[in-house]
Coordinates of C-alpha atoms in Angstrom, one line a residue:
X226 CA 9.8 79.3 52.3
X227 CA 12.3 82.0 52.5
X228 CA 16.0 81.6 50.9
X229 CA 18.8 83.9 52.0
X230 CA 22.5 83.1 49.7
X231 CA 25.0 83.4 51.7
X232 CA 27.0 84.3 48.1
X233 CA 30.3 82.4 48.8
X234 CA 31.2 82.8 45.2
X235 CA 32.3 80.7 42.1
X236 CA 36.0 80.2 43.6
X237 CA 34.7 77.0 44.8
X238 CA 36.1 76.9 47.9
X239 CA 33.0 76.0 50.0
X240 CA 32.5 75.0 53.7
X241 CA 29.1 73.8 53.9
X242 CA 28.7 70.5 56.4
X243 CA 24.8 71.5 56.9
X244 CA 24.4 70.7 53.8
X245 CA 25.9 66.2 54.3
X246 CA 22.8 65.1 54.7
X247 CA 21.3 65.5 52.2
X248 CA 23.9 63.4 50.1
X249 CA 21.4 61.1 51.7
X250 CA 18.6 61.3 48.8
X251 CA 19.0 59.6 45.6
X252 CA 18.1 61.9 42.2
X253 CA 19.9 58.7 39.7
X254 CA 20.1 55.1 40.0
X255 CA 22.1 52.8 38.2
X256 CA 20.2 49.7 39.0
X257 CA 23.3 47.0 37.4
X258 CA 25.9 48.4 39.9
X259 CA 23.1 49.4 42.4
X260 CA 25.0 53.2 43.5
X261 CA 23.4 55.9 42.9
X262 CA 23.7 60.0 42.3
X263 CA 22.4 62.1 44.7
X264 CA 19.8 64.3 43.9
X265 CA 21.7 67.7 45.1
X266 CA 24.4 66.7 43.0
X267 CA 22.4 66.4 40.0
X268 CA 21.0 69.8 40.7
X269 CA 24.1 71.5 41.0
X270 CA 25.6 69.4 37.8
X271 CA 22.3 71.1 35.9
X272 CA 22.5 74.5 37.2
X273 CA 26.5 74.8 36.6
X274 CA 25.8 73.6 33.1
X275 CA 23.0 76.3 32.3
X276 CA 25.4 79.0 33.4
X277 CA 28.0 77.7 31.2
X278 CA 26.0 77.0 28.2
X279 CA 24.8 80.4 28.8
X280 CA 28.2 81.7 28.0
X281 CA 29.0 80.3 25.2
X282 CA 28.6 81.1 21.1
X283 CA 25.6 79.3 20.7
X284 CA 24.0 80.0 24.3
X285 CA 24.5 83.3 24.3
X286 CA 21.9 83.2 21.2
X287 CA 19.2 81.8 23.8
X288 CA 20.5 83.8 26.9
X289 CA 19.7 87.0 24.4
X290 CA 16.4 85.9 23.3
X291 CA 15.4 85.0 26.8
X292 CA 16.3 87.6 28.3
X293 CA 14.3 90.1 25.4
X294 CA 11.8 88.3 26.1
X295 CA 12.1 88.5 29.5
X296 CA 12.9 92.0 29.9
X297 CA 16.6 92.1 31.3
X298 CA 19.9 92.3 29.6
X299 CA 21.8 89.0 29.3
X300 CA 24.5 89.1 31.5
X301 CA 21.4 89.9 34.6
X302 CA 19.4 86.6 33.2
X303 CA 23.4 84.1 33.1
X304 CA 23.2 85.2 37.0
X305 CA 19.7 84.2 38.0
X306 CA 18.2 82.1 35.7
X307 CA 20.8 78.5 36.6
X308 CA 19.4 78.9 39.8
X309 CA 15.9 77.9 38.1
X310 CA 16.8 75.5 35.9
X311 CA 19.0 73.6 38.8
X312 CA 15.7 73.1 41.3
X313 CA 13.8 71.9 38.5
X314 CA 13.8 68.2 40.2
X315 CA 13.4 69.6 43.1
X316 CA 10.7 67.1 43.4
X317 CA 12.5 64.3 43.1
X318 CA 12.9 64.8 47.4
X319 CA 9.6 63.8 48.3
X320 CA 9.0 60.7 50.0
X321 CA 6.6 59.6 46.6
X322 CA 9.9 59.6 44.6
X323 CA 12.7 58.3 47.3
X324 CA 10.0 55.2 48.1
X325 CA 9.6 54.6 44.3
X326 CA 12.5 51.9 44.3
X327 CA 12.1 48.7 46.7
X328 CA 16.0 49.3 47.7
X329 CA 16.3 52.7 47.6
X330 CA 13.6 52.7 50.1
X331 CA 15.2 50.1 52.2
X332 CA 18.8 52.0 52.4
X333 CA 16.8 54.8 53.5
X334 CA 15.2 52.7 55.8
X335 CA 18.5 51.6 57.4
X336 CA 19.4 55.4 57.9
X337 CA 15.9 55.8 59.8
X338 CA 14.6 58.3 56.7
X339 CA 11.1 56.8 56.2
X340 CA 10.2 57.5 52.4
X341 CA 7.6 54.9 51.0
X342 CA 5.4 55.9 47.1
X343 CA 1.6 56.8 48.1
X344 CA -1.1 54.2 47.8
X345 CA -2.4 56.0 45.1
X346 CA -1.1 56.8 42.0
X347 CA 1.7 60.2 42.4
X348 CA 2.2 62.4 39.8
X349 CA 5.5 62.4 37.7
X350 CA 8.5 64.4 40.3
X351 CA 7.7 67.2 37.8
X352 CA 4.9 68.1 38.4
X353 CA 6.0 68.3 42.3
X354 CA 8.9 70.5 41.4
X355 CA 6.6 73.4 39.9
X356 CA 4.1 72.7 43.3
X357 CA 6.9 72.8 45.4
X358 CA 8.6 76.3 44.4
X359 CA 5.1 77.7 43.9
X360 CA 5.2 80.2 46.6
X361 CA 8.4 81.4 46.2
X362 CA 8.3 81.9 42.8
X363 CA 4.8 83.7 43.5
X364 CA 6.9 85.9 46.5
X365 CA 10.4 86.4 44.1
X366 CA 9.3 86.5 40.7
X367 CA 7.0 88.6 38.9
X368 CA 2.9 87.0 38.1
X369 CA 4.1 86.5 34.5
X370 CA 7.4 85.4 34.9
X371 CA 6.4 82.8 37.8
X372 CA 3.7 81.7 35.5
X373 CA 6.7 80.8 33.5
X374 CA 9.4 78.7 35.7
X375 CA 6.5 77.1 36.9
X376 CA 5.4 76.2 33.9
X377 CA 8.3 75.4 32.0
X378 CA 10.0 73.0 35.3
X379 CA 6.5 71.4 35.3
X380 CA 7.0 70.4 31.3
X381 CA 10.7 69.6 31.8
X382 CA 9.8 66.0 30.4
X383 CA 8.2 67.0 27.4
X384 CA 5.2 67.3 28.3
X385 CA 3.3 69.5 30.3
X386 CA 1.6 68.7 33.2
X387 CA -2.6 68.8 33.4
X388 CA -4.8 71.7 35.3
X389 CA -6.2 68.1 37.1
X390 CA -2.3 66.4 37.7
X391 CA -0.8 70.0 38.9
X392 CA -4.1 70.1 41.5
X393 CA -3.6 65.5 42.4
X394 CA 0.0 67.0 42.6
X395 CA -0.8 69.8 45.0
X396 CA -3.0 67.5 47.3
X397 CA -0.1 64.6 47.4
X398 CA 1.9 67.1 49.1
X399 CA -0.6 68.4 51.6
X400 CA -2.0 65.2 52.9
X401 CA 1.4 62.8 52.4
X402 CA 4.3 65.2 53.0
X403 CA 5.6 65.4 56.8
X404 CA 7.2 68.5 57.8
X405 CA 10.5 66.3 58.0
X406 CA 10.1 66.4 53.9
X407 CA 9.6 69.9 53.5
X408 CA 12.7 71.0 55.9
X409 CA 14.3 69.2 53.4
X410 CA 12.8 70.7 50.8
X411 CA 13.9 73.9 52.0
X412 CA 17.8 73.0 53.2
X413 CA 18.1 72.0 49.3
X414 CA 17.3 75.1 47.8
X415 CA 19.4 77.0 50.2
X416 CA 22.0 74.8 49.3
X417 CA 21.3 75.7 45.6
X418 CA 21.0 79.2 46.1
X419 CA 24.2 79.0 48.0
X420 CA 26.0 77.7 45.3
X421 CA 24.7 79.3 42.2
X422 CA 23.6 82.8 43.9
X423 CA 21.6 85.1 42.1
X424 CA 22.5 88.5 42.5
X425 CA 19.1 89.7 42.0
X426 CA 15.5 88.7 40.6
X427 CA 14.2 90.3 37.6
X428 CA 11.1 92.8 38.1
X429 CA 9.3 93.0 34.7
X430 CA 6.8 91.3 33.1
X431 CA 7.2 89.0 30.1
X432 CA 6.7 89.9 26.7
X433 CA 5.4 86.6 25.2
X434 CA 4.6 83.9 27.8
X435 CA 4.0 80.9 25.3
X436 CA 7.5 82.0 23.8
X437 CA 8.9 82.3 26.9
X438 CA 7.9 79.1 28.6
X439 CA 9.0 77.3 24.9
X440 CA 12.4 79.3 25.7
X441 CA 13.0 78.2 29.3
X442 CA 11.6 74.8 28.9
X443 CA 14.2 73.9 25.8
X444 CA 16.6 75.5 27.6
X445 CA 16.0 72.9 31.2
X446 CA 15.6 70.0 29.3
X447 CA 19.0 70.3 27.1
X448 CA 20.4 71.4 30.6
X449 CA 19.1 68.1 32.1
X450 CA 20.2 65.9 29.3
X451 CA 23.4 66.7 29.5
X452 CA 24.2 66.6 33.2
X453 CA 22.3 63.4 33.0
X454 CA 24.8 61.4 30.9
X455 CA 26.0 59.3 32.8
X456 CA 29.7 58.9 31.5
X457 CA 29.9 62.4 32.0
X458 CA 28.8 62.1 35.2
X459 CA 29.1 58.7 36.5
X460 CA 27.6 58.3 40.2
X461 CA 29.0 60.1 43.1
X462 CA 27.9 58.9 46.5
X463 CA 30.8 59.5 48.2
X464 CA 32.1 62.4 47.1
X465 CA 32.1 66.0 49.6
X466 CA 30.1 68.4 48.6
X467 CA 33.1 71.4 48.5
X468 CA 34.9 69.0 46.3
X469 CA 31.5 68.1 44.3
X470 CA 30.7 71.4 43.5
X471 CA 34.2 72.2 41.9
X472 CA 34.6 68.9 40.2
X473 CA 30.8 69.6 38.3
X474 CA 31.9 73.3 37.6
X475 CA 35.1 71.4 35.4
X476 CA 32.8 69.1 34.0
X477 CA 30.5 71.1 32.7
X478 CA 33.2 73.2 31.0
X479 CA 34.0 70.1 29.3
X480 CA 30.7 68.8 28.4
X481 CA 29.4 71.9 26.6
X482 CA 33.2 72.1 25.1
X483 CA 32.6 68.1 23.8
X484 CA 28.7 69.2 22.5
X485 CA 30.4 71.9 20.4
X486 CA 28.1 74.4 22.0
X487 CA 31.4 76.5 22.5
X488 CA 32.6 76.7 18.8
X489 CA 32.4 80.1 17.5
X490 CA 29.7 79.2 14.2
X491 CA 30.4 83.1 12.7
X492 CA 31.9 83.1 9.6
X493 CA 34.1 86.0 8.5
X494 CA 33.7 85.4 5.1
X495 CA 32.4 88.7 2.5
X496 CA 29.1 88.8 2.4
X497 CA 28.6 90.4 -1.1
X498 CA 27.1 87.7 -3.1
X499 CA 30.2 87.9 -5.6
X500 CA 32.4 87.9 -3.4
X501 CA 31.7 85.0 -1.5
X502 CA 30.0 82.7 -4.4
X503 CA 33.4 84.2 -6.4
X504 CA 33.7 80.9 -8.3
X505 CA 31.0 82.1 -11.4
X506 CA 29.1 85.2 -12.1
X507 CA 25.6 86.1 -10.4
X508 CA 22.5 85.8 -11.8
X509 CA 20.0 89.1 -11.2
X510 CA 18.2 86.7 -8.6
X511 CA 21.8 86.4 -6.5
X512 CA 22.9 90.0 -7.4
X513 CA 19.5 91.2 -5.7
X514 CA 20.3 89.3 -2.3
X515 CA 22.6 92.9 -2.0
X516 CA 20.3 95.5 -2.4
X517 CA 17.5 94.0 0.3
X518 CA 18.0 96.9 2.8
X519 CA 20.1 95.8 5.2
X520 CA 17.4 98.0 7.7
X521 CA 14.8 94.6 6.9
X522 CA 17.8 92.5 8.4
X523 CA 19.0 94.3 11.4
X524 CA 15.7 92.3 13.2
X525 CA 14.0 88.6 12.4
X526 CA 12.7 88.8 9.0
X527 CA 11.0 86.3 6.6
X528 CA 12.1 86.8 3.2
X529 CA 10.7 84.6 0.3
X530 CA 12.9 84.0 -2.8
X531 CA 10.7 82.8 -5.8
X532 CA 12.6 82.1 -8.8
X533 CA 12.1 79.2 -11.8
X534 CA 14.3 76.4 -11.5
X535 CA 18.3 77.2 -12.8
X536 CA 17.8 80.7 -11.3
X537 CA 20.5 79.8 -8.8
X538 CA 18.1 80.4 -5.2
X539 CA 19.9 77.9 -3.6
X540 CA 23.0 80.3 -3.8
X541 CA 20.9 83.3 -3.2
X542 CA 18.9 81.7 0.0
X543 CA 22.3 81.3 1.9
X544 CA 24.4 84.5 0.7
X545 CA 21.3 86.2 2.6
X546 CA 21.5 84.2 5.7
X547 CA 25.0 85.1 5.4
X548 CA 24.2 88.7 5.9
X549 CA 21.6 88.0 8.3
X550 CA 24.4 86.2 10.3
X551 CA 26.2 90.1 10.8
X552 CA 23.6 91.2 12.7
X553 CA 22.6 88.0 14.8
X554 CA 26.4 87.0 15.5
X555 CA 25.4 83.4 14.0
X556 CA 25.5 81.6 10.7
X557 CA 23.7 78.7 12.3
X558 CA 20.7 77.1 10.0
X559 CA 18.6 74.6 9.4
X560 CA 18.1 74.2 5.8
X561 CA 14.7 71.8 5.3
X562 CA 13.5 70.1 2.1
X563 CA 10.7 67.8 1.0
X564 CA 12.3 64.5 1.1
X565 CA 15.2 62.4 2.4
X566 CA 17.0 62.0 -1.2
X567 CA 16.9 65.6 -1.9
X568 CA 18.2 66.2 2.0
X569 CA 21.3 64.2 1.0
X570 CA 21.9 66.0 -1.7
X571 CA 21.9 69.2 0.0
X572 CA 23.6 68.1 2.7
X573 CA 26.7 67.5 0.5
X574 CA 26.9 70.8 -0.8
X575 CA 26.0 72.2 2.8
X576 CA 29.7 70.3 4.1
X577 CA 30.9 71.6 0.9
X578 CA 29.4 75.6 1.6
X579 CA 30.2 75.7 5.7
X580 CA 34.7 74.1 4.5
X581 CA 35.5 76.1 1.0
X582 CA 33.0 79.0 1.5
X583 CA 32.0 79.9 4.9
X584 CA 35.5 78.7 6.3
X585 CA 34.2 77.2 9.2
X586 CA 35.7 73.9 11.2
X587 CA 32.6 73.0 12.0
X588 CA 30.1 69.8 11.3
X589 CA 26.7 69.6 9.9
X590 CA 24.1 67.5 11.1
X591 CA 22.1 65.3 9.0
X592 CA 18.1 65.1 10.5
X593 CA 15.9 62.7 8.6
X594 CA 14.5 59.0 9.3
X595 CA 17.2 57.0 8.0
X596 CA 20.2 59.5 8.3
X597 CA 22.2 57.1 11.3
X598 CA 22.6 55.2 8.2
X599 CA 23.9 57.4 5.2
X600 CA 25.4 60.5 7.1
X601 CA 29.1 59.3 7.3
X602 CA 29.2 57.5 4.0
X603 CA 27.6 61.1 2.5
X604 CA 30.1 63.1 4.3
X605 CA 33.2 60.6 2.7
X606 CA 31.4 61.3 -0.4
X607 CA 31.3 65.4 -0.1
X608 CA 34.5 66.3 1.6
X609 CA 36.8 63.3 0.6
X610 CA 36.5 62.3 4.3
X611 CA 33.8 62.2 7.6
X612 CA 36.1 63.2 10.4
X613 CA 36.0 65.9 12.3
X614 CA 33.1 66.3 10.4
X615 CA 30.6 64.6 12.0
X616 CA 28.5 65.8 15.3
X617 CA 28.9 64.1 17.7
X618 CA 26.9 61.5 18.9
X619 CA 25.0 62.9 21.4
X620 CA 22.9 64.3 18.4
X621 CA 22.1 61.4 16.9
X622 CA 18.3 61.1 18.7
X623 CA 16.1 63.3 16.2
X624 CA 14.7 65.3 18.9
X625 CA 18.0 66.5 19.9
X626 CA 19.4 67.1 16.2
X627 CA 18.3 70.0 15.8
X628 CA 20.5 71.9 18.4
X629 CA 23.7 71.6 16.6
X630 CA 24.3 74.7 15.3
X631 CA 23.8 73.3 11.8
X632 CA 21.7 71.2 10.2
X633 CA 20.2 69.7 7.2
X634 CA 17.1 67.9 6.6
X635 CA 13.2 67.2 6.1
X636 CA 11.0 69.2 6.8
X637 CA 8.6 67.1 8.5
X638 CA 11.4 67.3 11.4
X639 CA 11.0 71.4 11.9
X640 CA 7.4 70.9 12.0
X641 CA 7.2 68.7 14.7
X642 CA 8.1 71.9 16.8
X643 CA 4.9 73.2 16.3
X644 CA 2.8 69.8 16.9
X645 CA 1.8 68.3 20.3
X646 CA 4.2 65.3 20.5
X647 CA 6.4 65.1 23.4
X648 CA 9.8 67.2 23.1
X649 CA 8.8 69.1 20.5
X650 CA 9.2 72.1 22.5
X651 CA 12.8 70.8 22.5
X652 CA 12.9 71.1 18.9
X653 CA 11.3 74.5 18.3
X654 CA 14.3 75.5 20.9
X655 CA 17.2 73.9 19.0
X656 CA 15.5 76.4 15.9
X657 CA 15.8 79.5 18.5
X658 CA 18.2 81.8 16.8
X659 CA 19.3 79.8 13.7
X660 CA 17.6 81.3 10.2
X661 CA 15.5 78.6 8.7
X662 CA 15.8 77.7 5.2
X663 CA 12.5 75.8 3.3
X664 CA 13.1 74.7 -0.1
X665 CA 10.1 74.3 -2.2
X666 CA 7.6 75.5 -0.5
X667 CA 5.2 75.6 -3.3
X668 CA 5.6 71.3 -2.9
X669 CA 3.6 71.0 0.3
X670 CA -0.1 70.6 0.5
X671 CA -2.9 71.6 3.0
X672 CA -2.2 69.6 5.8
X673 CA 1.2 70.9 5.0
X674 CA 0.9 73.8 4.8
X675 CA -1.1 74.5 7.4
X676 CA 1.1 73.2 10.0
X677 CA 4.2 75.3 8.1
X678 CA 1.8 78.3 9.1
X679 CA 2.0 77.8 12.4
X680 CA 5.8 77.3 12.3
X681 CA 6.2 80.6 10.7
X682 CA 4.4 82.5 14.2
X683 CA 6.4 80.5 16.6
X684 CA 9.5 81.1 14.7
X685 CA 8.7 84.8 14.1
X686 CA 7.8 85.1 18.3
X687 CA 10.9 83.3 18.9
X688 CA 13.1 86.8 16.8
X689 CA 14.3 83.8 14.1
X690 CA 14.6 84.9 10.5
X691 CA 13.2 82.6 8.0
X692 CA 13.6 82.0 3.8
X693 CA 11.1 80.7 1.9
X694 CA 12.2 79.6 -1.5
X695 CA 9.4 78.3 -4.2
X696 CA 9.3 78.4 -8.2
X697 CA 6.0 80.0 -8.0
X698 CA 3.3 80.7 -5.3
X699 CA -0.2 82.2 -5.6
X700 CA -0.3 85.7 -4.2
X701 CA -2.6 85.0 -1.8
X702 CA -0.3 82.0 -1.0
X703 CA 2.1 84.4 -0.5
X704 CA -0.2 87.0 1.8
X705 CA -0.8 84.0 4.0
X706 CA 2.5 83.1 4.1
X707 CA 4.0 86.5 5.2
X708 CA 0.6 87.1 7.6
X709 CA 1.5 84.2 9.3
X710 CA 5.0 85.3 10.3
X711 CA 4.7 89.1 10.5
X712 CA 0.7 89.0 11.7
X713 CA 0.1 91.9 9.0
X714 CA -1.5 91.8 5.8
X715 CA 1.2 92.0 2.2
X716 CA -0.5 94.0 -0.5
X717 CA 1.5 94.0 -3.5
X718 CA 0.8 95.3 -7.1
X719 CA 3.3 93.6 -8.3
X720 CA 3.1 90.1 -10.3
X721 CA 6.6 90.3 -11.3
X722 CA 8.1 87.4 -11.3
X723 CA 11.0 86.3 -10.1
X724 CA 10.0 88.4 -6.8
X725 CA 12.2 88.4 -3.6
X726 CA 9.5 89.7 -1.4
X727 CA 10.7 91.1 2.6
X728 CA 8.6 90.9 5.7
X729 CA 9.7 91.9 9.7
X730 CA 8.9 90.1 12.5
X731 CA 5.9 91.4 15.0
X732 CA 8.4 93.8 17.6
X733 CA 10.9 94.5 15.2
X734 CA 11.4 98.4 14.7
X735 CA 12.4 100.2 11.5
X736 CA 12.2 103.7 11.5
X737 CA 13.3 104.4 8.3
X738 CA 11.5 101.4 5.8
X739 CA 8.2 100.2 5.6
X740 CA 6.7 97.0 6.9
X741 CA 7.4 95.0 4.0
X742 CA 10.2 95.3 0.8
X743 CA 9.7 93.8 -2.5
X744 CA 12.1 93.5 -5.5
X745 CA 12.0 92.2 -8.5
X746 CA 15.0 91.0 -10.8
X747 CA 15.0 90.4 -14.2
X748 CA 15.1 86.6 -15.3
X749 CA 18.3 85.1 -16.7
X750 CA 17.0 83.8 -19.8
X751 CA 13.1 85.4 -19.7
X752 CA 13.2 84.8 -23.8
X753 CA 13.9 80.6 -22.9
X754 CA 10.8 79.0 -24.9
X755 CA 9.6 75.8 -23.2
X756 CA 7.8 73.6 -25.6
X757 CA 5.0 71.5 -24.1
X758 CA 3.5 68.3 -25.9
X759 CA 0.2 66.1 -24.3
X760 CA 0.9 62.2 -24.4
X761 CA -2.2 59.9 -24.6
X762 CA -3.5 60.0 -20.7
X763 CA -3.9 55.7 -21.4
X764 CA -0.5 55.1 -22.7
X765 CA 1.1 52.0 -21.9
X766 CA 4.2 50.6 -20.0
X767 CA 5.2 49.6 -24.0
X768 CA 4.1 52.3 -26.0
X769 CA 6.3 54.5 -23.4
X770 CA 9.1 52.4 -24.2
X771 CA 8.7 52.9 -27.7
X772 CA 8.1 56.8 -27.0
X773 CA 11.8 57.5 -24.9
X774 CA 13.6 55.5 -27.5
X775 CA 12.3 56.5 -30.5
X776 CA 12.7 60.5 -29.0
X777 CA 16.9 60.1 -27.5
X778 CA 17.4 58.3 -30.9
X779 CA 19.7 61.0 -31.9
X780 CA 21.2 61.6 -29.4
X781 CA 19.6 63.8 -25.7
X782 CA 18.1 62.5 -22.1
X783 CA 14.6 62.5 -21.0
X784 CA 12.9 61.3 -17.9
X785 CA 9.9 60.0 -16.7
X786 CA 7.9 60.7 -13.7
X787 CA 5.1 58.2 -12.9
X788 CA 2.6 58.3 -10.1
X789 CA 3.7 54.2 -8.3
X790 CA 6.9 52.3 -8.3
X791 CA 5.1 49.6 -9.7
X792 CA 4.4 51.4 -13.0
X793 CA 7.9 53.0 -13.3
X794 CA 8.8 49.0 -13.1
X795 CA 6.6 48.2 -16.2
X796 CA 8.2 51.3 -18.3
X797 CA 11.7 50.9 -17.1
X798 CA 11.4 46.4 -18.3
X799 CA 10.1 47.4 -21.6
X800 CA 12.8 50.0 -22.0
X801 CA 15.6 47.7 -21.2
X802 CA 14.0 45.6 -23.1
X803 CA 13.9 48.4 -26.2
X804 CA 16.7 49.8 -25.9
X805 CA 20.2 49.9 -27.7
X806 CA 23.8 49.5 -25.8
X807 CA 24.9 53.0 -25.7
X808 CA 21.2 54.1 -23.7
X809 CA 22.7 55.0 -20.0
X810 CA 19.0 53.5 -18.6
X811 CA 18.7 53.9 -15.0
X812 CA 15.4 53.0 -12.3
X813 CA 14.8 54.6 -9.2
X814 CA 12.4 54.9 -6.8
X815 CA 11.6 54.8 -2.6
X816 CA 11.0 51.0 -2.5
X817 CA 15.1 50.4 -2.9
X818 CA 17.0 48.7 -0.2
X819 CA 18.8 52.3 1.6
X820 CA 22.2 51.2 0.8
X821 CA 20.9 50.7 -2.8
X822 CA 18.7 53.7 -3.2
X823 CA 21.7 55.6 -1.7
X824 CA 24.1 54.4 -4.7
X825 CA 21.6 55.1 -7.7
X826 CA 20.6 58.5 -6.0
X827 CA 24.7 59.4 -6.2
X828 CA 24.3 58.0 -10.0
X829 CA 22.0 60.2 -11.1
X830 CA 22.9 63.0 -9.5
X831 CA 27.0 62.1 -11.0
X832 CA 25.0 61.6 -14.4
X833 CA 22.9 64.1 -14.9
X834 CA 23.3 66.9 -11.5
X835 CA 25.9 69.8 -12.5
X836 CA 28.9 69.0 -13.7
X837 CA 27.9 65.4 -14.1
X838 CA 29.9 63.5 -17.0
X839 CA 26.3 63.2 -19.3
X840 CA 25.8 60.2 -20.9
X841 CA 25.4 61.2 -25.0
X842 CA 21.7 59.4 -24.5
X843 CA 20.2 58.5 -21.6
X844 CA 17.1 57.4 -20.4
X845 CA 16.0 58.0 -15.7
X846 CA 12.8 56.2 -15.0
X847 CA 11.3 57.5 -11.4
X848 CA 8.6 58.2 -9.1
X849 CA 8.5 61.4 -7.0
X850 CA 12.0 60.6 -5.2
X851 CA 12.9 62.5 -8.9
X852 CA 10.3 65.0 -8.2
X853 CA 11.7 67.9 -5.6
X854 CA 14.5 69.5 -5.5
X855 CA 16.9 67.2 -6.9
X856 CA 19.2 68.9 -8.8
X857 CA 19.1 67.5 -12.0
X858 CA 18.6 68.3 -16.1
X859 CA 17.3 66.2 -18.7
X860 CA 16.3 67.3 -22.3
X861 CA 13.1 66.3 -22.1
X862 CA 10.5 65.0 -19.3
X863 CA 7.6 63.5 -19.0
X864 CA 5.5 63.4 -15.8
X865 CA 2.0 61.1 -15.7
X866 CA -1.1 62.7 -14.7
X867 CA -0.3 64.3 -10.8
X868 CA -2.7 62.5 -9.0
X869 CA -5.6 64.9 -7.3

């Protein structure tokens, strides 16, 4: 296969009568109307979306990441890569696919074209795409780059084909595809090359094959999905090619704009902590963020912030992410937390931060299993309205949600990016170019910590910075996290606390600074003393209620965290019997219906959160919903003995 681009240019003035016969072959089909979208048009749609997307503010981050890995300039990449994205579905131009729907097979037969499904189970069309393009890719690209392109195209439906499936596709193409179909494939590829001409093919090797495959697969999936929306791209079986190319180019620009990829995600707000959060005096930990050497932030880096509750780790992380944005060109981030309750609370906080502190006219996406039921109400609660602040509905499915520039959600949504799940690679692609903030790192067990280590390695390879927040971690665990990200051992003689430790991703070049940087700001209240008291291990609900009511007899607020919902309910029933009317009491756990639980989360935050209307006497009984990251303040807290 030898494609010679005629380089017809971007003006849209095409004379392509040779390619009109390709419009018989379908790429998308609407069973209700019986209409089809020509395969050639779908390839053009996808390629033009890629060309448009890579030139936007958000797409430029992806383009820069890919260009670095492919050892070419971003401008060069934008010239040649859209062609390969476009031809992702060339595997549909086969007898197996064209004959897979009876009505379409009969339509083609009426035009003298025989298209029949293979007598045995055929491979998926994405696998055929990589098989059809193998010879041409190996002829025009370096060995590594050809491997990346063919693997990415073969996996653009969320799962990479196995070696056996690739051999099966090769065998089917040899045995069942006549010369007629091969000729049509070459003609189709030539048409795409004319419309999306590549000035030159890159010759350099690939820095990291695995990272490049993940990046390109994510890009192909994204562009394919953007170009497959039937509202934006209705079936067009009759429009001539010249008119359709103009139409498709215009629609690509509209689609990219509608999904918010062209909005400038970088804020012009000041970077010094005191100037960014001017409404209150910064604490020592927060001031220390300004003292991280700028050279450490020029490249992808991992920062671990350890400090007690109340030292302002959240604002410190946001200020650091904003400093990092001065080098990446984007304030985009994903803030990951342990639970839906903590995500809901942080979501409102981040919505206000983006609007009031960074001054960005952008939306923020809530990402967890129940977000579609609470997102609008939480935004209204935070900003007074959700108008103009809700992300486009296109981001609603969880596998797309991380593509939104700004997100707040549960950590498992990010962890799925490195698990063997379908379209996990798209989640990973959504994190590329962002700063990823993971809160409450001390809260995760061995299973989740192992996945986080793997996520850190992938994010480092992709050039994404990460900020980890923790109340405290053993030095051994800190070394593991730093090693997972930087691939270099972290040694420090200091056990000082609070602590800020920074390390750079592999491949970062710093001629001025060491590989690691450690700051040890003082605590805000180093003299603070916490009184500990041990209650009987076998304390029953009645005794617990008596103790709680007696503790706040003269005023104060107390919470009790139990290990089970049943025990929380039993203690609360007894408290309800014993507590006088002037005691505010509240029960919260995860078994409530979602709307009730959301209301309870709001109540507990409004009463016991920052700036809350604290009651003179208050008792809150809850399960682990209260445990992680909810920004609450009690005078006394009781916890059941944690289960092993």
